[in-house]
Amino acid sequence: MKHYRIISLIFVGILLVVAVLIVLNLKGSDRATVAADEIVPVVGEEISMTATLGATETMSPSSTPVPPTATSIPPTPTQFIVPDEYYIKGFKGHSQYYSLGCEASAAVDLAEFYGVSIYQFDFQFGLPMSDNPDLGFVGDVNGPWGQIPPYAYGVHAGPVVDLLNEFGMPVEGGKGYTLDQIKAKLAQNKPVIVWVIGRMEYSKPVEYTDKEGNTTTVARYEHVVILTGYNEDTVRFVSNGYWYDIENETFLTSWGVLGNMAVMPK
């Protein structure tokens, strides 16, 4: 009987120990669960964190797209095409007042076409005097026609250009022009003064040296006319108030004696 009682007590003791261990194990699990619950982030903290990130992103510099700069292409100028024929309308030619005053008469008529009023007297005696026609008027304006310097002769393009510009008529001029250049001016409704010989004739060019040692080309019966039109075969000009049409070849021969000299509006 003692042995069974002792065995029973031992068995009960073992059961008590097992029960205590089970209870202790259950309490440890509860603490672990509480600890795990404590490290879960609070919902409010998640929102706060998101807000902070949003603020940081707002403060970062934003790149605004810059549109490409458009490169402006200048318009291509329209090329002027010279027509096969052209005649200026409304031009008025007048007779020259002085025996050798053809340059003054032509200059005054050209200026009048552009509304610039000049008297032949004022233009003639506004020209400088010289024994070289490239520099000024040579000789007596009422002298006989057909001489060459140093006798009464006339004046070439340079002094005429200078004086017309002084009177407010913008022109340019000189030697070496071509018929195509003349036609281009006429086609723009711009009359052209040209230096020819007589009534579109030929005279032998002469090399002349003035008293200062300067040389130039002169010719007997030097004369100026105003071109006002053309077609494929002829040019039209006014001289002393009269109108003429002359064949290109005849004009070029006469015009070429003094080096294709001309005065024309700018």
CSV table of C-alpha atoms in Angstrom, one decimal:
chain,number,residue,atom,x,y,z
A,1,MET,CA,0.0,0.0,0.0
A,2,LYS,CA,2.8,2.4,0.8
A,3,HIS,CA,4.4,1.8,-2.5
A,4,TYR,CA,1.2,2.7,-4.4
A,5,ARG,CA,0.7,5.8,-2.3
A,6,ILE,CA,4.3,6.9,-3.1
A,7,ILE,CA,3.8,6.2,-6.8
A,8,SER,CA,0.5,8.2,-6.7
A,9,LEU,CA,2.1,11.2,-5.1
A,10,ILE,CA,5.0,11.1,-7.6
A,11,PHE,CA,2.5,10.9,-10.5
A,12,VAL,CA,0.5,13.8,-9.1
A,13,GLY,CA,3.7,15.8,-8.6
A,14,ILE,CA,4.6,15.2,-12.2
A,15,LEU,CA,1.1,16.4,-13.3
A,16,LEU,CA,1.5,19.5,-11.3
A,17,VAL,CA,4.9,20.3,-12.8
A,18,VAL,CA,3.5,19.7,-16.3
A,19,ALA,CA,0.6,22.0,-15.5
A,20,VAL,CA,2.9,24.8,-14.2
A,21,LEU,CA,5.0,24.5,-17.3
A,22,ILE,CA,2.0,24.7,-19.6
A,23,VAL,CA,0.7,27.9,-17.7
A,24,LEU,CA,4.2,29.5,-18.0
A,25,ASN,CA,4.4,28.8,-21.7
A,26,LEU,CA,1.0,30.3,-22.3
A,27,LYS,CA,1.9,33.6,-20.5
A,28,GLY,CA,5.1,33.8,-22.6
A,29,SER,CA,3.1,33.6,-25.8
A,30,ASP,CA,0.8,36.4,-24.6
A,31,ARG,CA,3.8,38.7,-23.9
A,32,ALA,CA,5.2,38.0,-27.4
A,33,THR,CA,1.9,38.8,-29.0
A,34,VAL,CA,1.7,42.1,-27.0
A,35,ALA,CA,5.3,43.0,-28.1
A,36,ALA,CA,4.5,42.2,-31.7
A,37,ASP,CA,1.4,44.5,-31.4
A,38,GLU,CA,3.5,47.3,-30.0
A,39,ILE,CA,5.8,47.6,-33.1
A,40,VAL,CA,2.9,47.9,-35.6
A,41,PRO,CA,3.0,51.5,-36.9
A,42,VAL,CA,0.0,53.6,-35.9
A,43,VAL,CA,-2.2,54.7,-38.8
A,44,GLY,CA,-1.7,58.3,-38.0
A,45,GLU,CA,2.0,57.9,-38.2
A,46,GLU,CA,1.7,56.5,-41.7
A,47,ILE,CA,-0.2,59.5,-42.8
A,48,SER,CA,2.3,61.8,-41.2
A,49,MET,CA,5.1,60.0,-43.0
A,50,THR,CA,3.3,60.3,-46.3
A,51,ALA,CA,2.7,64.0,-45.8
A,52,THR,CA,6.4,64.5,-45.0
A,53,LEU,CA,7.4,62.8,-48.2
A,54,GLY,CA,4.9,64.9,-50.1
A,55,ALA,CA,6.4,68.1,-48.7
A,56,THR,CA,9.9,67.0,-49.6
A,57,GLU,CA,8.9,66.3,-53.2
A,58,THR,CA,7.2,69.7,-53.5
A,59,MET,CA,10.3,71.5,-52.4
A,60,SER,CA,12.4,69.8,-55.1
A,61,PRO,CA,13.0,72.0,-58.2
A,62,SER,CA,10.5,71.3,-61.0
A,63,SER,CA,11.8,71.5,-64.6
A,64,THR,CA,9.6,73.6,-66.8
A,65,PRO,CA,9.8,72.5,-70.5
A,66,VAL,CA,11.2,75.4,-72.6
A,67,PRO,CA,9.7,75.5,-76.1
A,68,PRO,CA,12.2,75.6,-78.9
A,69,THR,CA,12.9,79.0,-80.3
A,70,ALA,CA,11.6,79.4,-83.9
A,71,THR,CA,14.3,80.5,-86.3
A,72,SER,CA,12.8,83.2,-88.6
A,73,ILE,CA,13.6,82.6,-92.3
A,74,PRO,CA,13.8,85.9,-94.2
A,75,PRO,CA,11.6,86.1,-97.2
A,76,THR,CA,13.3,85.5,-100.5
A,77,PRO,CA,13.3,88.8,-102.5
A,78,THR,CA,11.3,88.6,-105.7
A,79,GLN,CA,13.7,88.8,-108.6
A,80,PHE,CA,12.9,91.7,-111.0
A,81,ILE,CA,12.4,90.5,-114.5
A,82,VAL,CA,13.1,93.0,-117.2
A,83,PRO,CA,10.3,92.9,-119.8
A,84,ASP,CA,11.1,92.7,-123.6
A,85,GLU,CA,9.8,96.3,-124.0
A,86,TYR,CA,8.9,99.2,-121.8
A,87,TYR,CA,8.0,102.9,-122.4
A,88,ILE,CA,7.9,105.5,-119.7
A,89,LYS,CA,4.7,107.6,-119.8
A,90,GLY,CA,4.3,111.2,-118.7
A,91,PHE,CA,7.9,112.3,-119.3
A,92,LYS,CA,8.2,115.9,-120.7
A,93,GLY,CA,11.2,117.1,-122.7
A,94,HIS,CA,12.1,120.7,-123.3
A,95,SER,CA,14.4,122.6,-125.6
A,96,GLN,CA,17.8,123.7,-124.2
A,97,TYR,CA,18.2,127.4,-123.5
A,98,TYR,CA,21.9,127.6,-124.3
A,99,SER,CA,23.9,126.5,-127.3
A,100,LEU,CA,26.0,124.0,-125.2
A,101,GLY,CA,23.4,123.6,-122.4
A,102,CYS,CA,22.2,120.1,-123.3
A,103,GLU,CA,23.4,118.7,-120.0
A,104,ALA,CA,21.6,121.3,-118.0
A,105,SER,CA,18.4,120.9,-120.0
A,106,ALA,CA,18.4,117.1,-119.6
A,107,ALA,CA,19.1,117.3,-115.9
A,108,VAL,CA,16.3,119.8,-115.3
A,109,ASP,CA,13.8,117.6,-117.3
A,110,LEU,CA,14.9,114.5,-115.3
A,111,ALA,CA,14.4,116.3,-112.0
A,112,GLU,CA,11.0,117.7,-113.0
A,113,PHE,CA,9.8,114.1,-113.7
A,114,TYR,CA,10.4,113.4,-110.0
A,115,GLY,CA,8.8,116.7,-108.8
A,116,VAL,CA,12.1,118.5,-108.2
A,117,SER,CA,11.9,122.0,-109.8
A,118,ILE,CA,15.1,123.5,-111.1
A,119,TYR,CA,15.7,126.3,-113.6
A,120,GLN,CA,18.1,125.7,-116.4
A,121,PHE,CA,19.9,128.9,-115.6
A,122,ASP,CA,20.4,127.8,-112.0
A,123,PHE,CA,21.7,124.4,-113.0
A,124,GLN,CA,23.9,125.6,-115.8
A,125,PHE,CA,25.7,128.2,-113.6
A,126,GLY,CA,25.7,126.0,-110.6
A,127,LEU,CA,28.2,123.7,-112.4
A,128,PRO,CA,31.9,124.1,-111.6
A,129,MET,CA,34.1,125.5,-114.4
A,130,SER,CA,37.2,123.5,-115.6
A,131,ASP,CA,39.2,122.7,-118.6
A,132,ASN,CA,38.5,119.0,-117.9
A,133,PRO,CA,34.9,117.9,-118.5
A,134,ASP,CA,35.2,115.2,-115.9
A,135,LEU,CA,35.6,118.0,-113.3
A,136,GLY,CA,33.4,120.8,-114.6
A,137,PHE,CA,31.9,122.7,-117.5
A,138,VAL,CA,34.4,123.5,-120.2
A,139,GLY,CA,34.2,126.8,-122.1
A,140,ASP,CA,31.4,129.3,-122.9
A,141,VAL,CA,28.0,127.8,-122.7
A,142,ASN,CA,27.0,129.9,-125.7
A,143,GLY,CA,30.1,128.8,-127.8
A,144,PRO,CA,29.9,126.9,-131.1
A,145,TRP,CA,29.0,123.2,-131.0
A,146,GLY,CA,31.5,120.6,-132.2
A,147,GLN,CA,34.7,121.6,-130.5
A,148,ILE,CA,36.8,119.8,-128.0
A,149,PRO,CA,38.6,121.1,-124.8
A,150,PRO,CA,40.2,123.4,-124.0
A,151,TYR,CA,37.7,125.1,-126.2
A,152,ALA,CA,33.9,125.4,-125.5
A,153,TYR,CA,32.7,121.8,-125.1
A,154,GLY,CA,30.3,120.9,-122.2
A,155,VAL,CA,30.5,118.7,-119.2
A,156,HIS,CA,30.6,114.9,-118.4
A,157,ALA,CA,28.6,112.8,-115.9
A,158,GLY,CA,30.4,113.4,-112.7
A,159,PRO,CA,29.6,117.1,-112.1
A,160,VAL,CA,26.0,116.6,-113.3
A,161,VAL,CA,25.6,113.8,-110.7
A,162,ASP,CA,27.0,116.0,-107.9
A,163,LEU,CA,24.8,119.0,-108.7
A,164,LEU,CA,21.6,117.0,-109.1
A,165,ASN,CA,22.2,115.4,-105.7
A,166,GLU,CA,22.7,118.9,-104.2
A,167,PHE,CA,19.4,120.0,-105.6
A,168,GLY,CA,17.7,117.0,-103.9
A,169,MET,CA,17.5,114.7,-106.9
A,170,PRO,CA,19.2,111.4,-105.9
A,171,VAL,CA,21.1,110.0,-108.9
A,172,GLU,CA,24.2,108.0,-109.7
A,173,GLY,CA,26.3,107.9,-112.8
A,174,GLY,CA,29.6,107.5,-114.6
A,175,LYS,CA,31.1,105.3,-117.4
A,176,GLY,CA,31.0,101.7,-118.3
A,177,TYR,CA,27.2,100.9,-118.2
A,178,THR,CA,25.6,98.2,-120.4
A,179,LEU,CA,22.4,98.3,-122.4
A,180,ASP,CA,21.0,95.7,-120.2
A,181,GLN,CA,21.6,97.9,-117.1
A,182,ILE,CA,19.9,100.8,-118.9
A,183,LYS,CA,16.9,98.7,-119.8
A,184,ALA,CA,16.6,97.5,-116.2
A,185,LYS,CA,16.4,101.2,-115.1
A,186,LEU,CA,13.9,102.1,-117.8
A,187,ALA,CA,11.7,99.1,-116.8
A,188,GLN,CA,11.6,100.5,-113.3
A,189,ASN,CA,10.1,103.7,-114.8
A,190,LYS,CA,13.4,105.6,-114.4
A,191,PRO,CA,14.6,107.8,-117.3
A,192,VAL,CA,18.3,107.7,-118.1
A,193,ILE,CA,20.6,110.5,-119.3
A,194,VAL,CA,23.2,109.3,-121.8
A,195,TRP,CA,26.2,110.9,-123.5
A,196,VAL,CA,26.2,110.3,-127.3
A,197,ILE,CA,27.6,112.0,-130.4
A,198,GLY,CA,25.4,114.5,-132.3
A,199,ARG,CA,22.1,112.9,-133.4
A,200,MET,CA,23.2,109.4,-132.6
A,201,GLU,CA,26.3,109.5,-134.9
A,202,TYR,CA,29.9,108.5,-134.5
A,203,SER,CA,32.9,110.7,-133.8
A,204,LYS,CA,36.5,109.6,-133.1
A,205,PRO,CA,37.3,109.7,-129.4
A,206,VAL,CA,40.3,111.9,-128.5
A,207,GLU,CA,42.5,111.5,-125.5
A,208,TYR,CA,42.8,114.9,-123.8
A,209,THR,CA,45.2,116.1,-121.1
A,210,ASP,CA,44.2,119.1,-118.9
A,211,LYS,CA,46.5,121.7,-117.5
A,212,GLU,CA,46.9,119.7,-114.3
A,213,GLY,CA,48.1,116.6,-116.2
A,214,ASN,CA,44.8,114.6,-115.9
A,215,THR,CA,43.7,112.7,-119.0
A,216,THR,CA,40.2,112.0,-120.2
A,217,THR,CA,38.4,111.0,-123.4
A,218,VAL,CA,36.5,113.7,-125.4
A,219,ALA,CA,34.8,113.8,-128.8
A,220,ARG,CA,33.5,116.4,-131.2
A,221,TYR,CA,29.7,117.0,-131.1
A,222,GLU,CA,29.4,115.6,-127.6
A,223,HIS,CA,25.7,115.6,-126.7
A,224,VAL,CA,23.3,114.3,-124.1
A,225,VAL,CA,19.8,112.8,-124.6
A,226,ILE,CA,17.3,111.1,-122.3
A,227,LEU,CA,16.2,107.5,-122.8
A,228,THR,CA,12.6,106.8,-122.0
A,229,GLY,CA,11.9,103.4,-123.4
A,230,TYR,CA,12.9,100.4,-125.5
A,231,ASN,CA,11.9,97.2,-127.2
A,232,GLU,CA,14.0,94.3,-128.5
A,233,ASP,CA,15.4,96.3,-131.5
A,234,THR,CA,15.3,100.0,-130.6
A,235,VAL,CA,15.6,102.6,-127.8
A,236,ARG,CA,13.5,105.7,-127.5
A,237,PHE,CA,15.0,109.1,-126.5
A,238,VAL,CA,14.1,112.7,-126.2
A,239,SER,CA,16.4,115.5,-127.4
A,240,ASN,CA,15.5,119.2,-127.3
A,241,GLY,CA,11.9,118.3,-126.8
A,242,TYR,CA,11.6,115.9,-129.7
A,243,TRP,CA,11.2,112.1,-129.6
A,244,TYR,CA,13.0,109.5,-131.6
A,245,ASP,CA,13.4,105.7,-131.9
A,246,ILE,CA,16.8,104.5,-132.9
A,247,GLU,CA,18.1,101.0,-133.6
A,248,ASN,CA,20.2,99.4,-130.8
A,249,GLU,CA,23.3,99.0,-132.9
A,250,THR,CA,23.3,102.7,-133.9
A,251,PHE,CA,22.7,103.8,-130.3
A,252,LEU,CA,25.5,101.5,-129.0
A,253,THR,CA,28.0,102.9,-131.5
A,254,SER,CA,27.3,106.5,-130.6
A,255,TRP,CA,27.0,105.9,-126.9
A,256,GLY,CA,30.3,103.9,-126.8
A,257,VAL,CA,32.5,106.8,-128.0
A,258,LEU,CA,32.6,108.4,-124.6
A,259,GLY,CA,32.7,105.1,-122.7
A,260,ASN,CA,29.0,104.3,-122.2
A,261,MET,CA,28.4,107.3,-119.9
A,262,ALA,CA,25.1,107.8,-118.1
A,263,VAL,CA,23.3,109.4,-115.2
A,264,MET,CA,20.3,107.7,-113.7
A,265,PRO,CA,18.0,107.9,-110.7
A,266,LYS,CA,19.0,105.7,-107.7
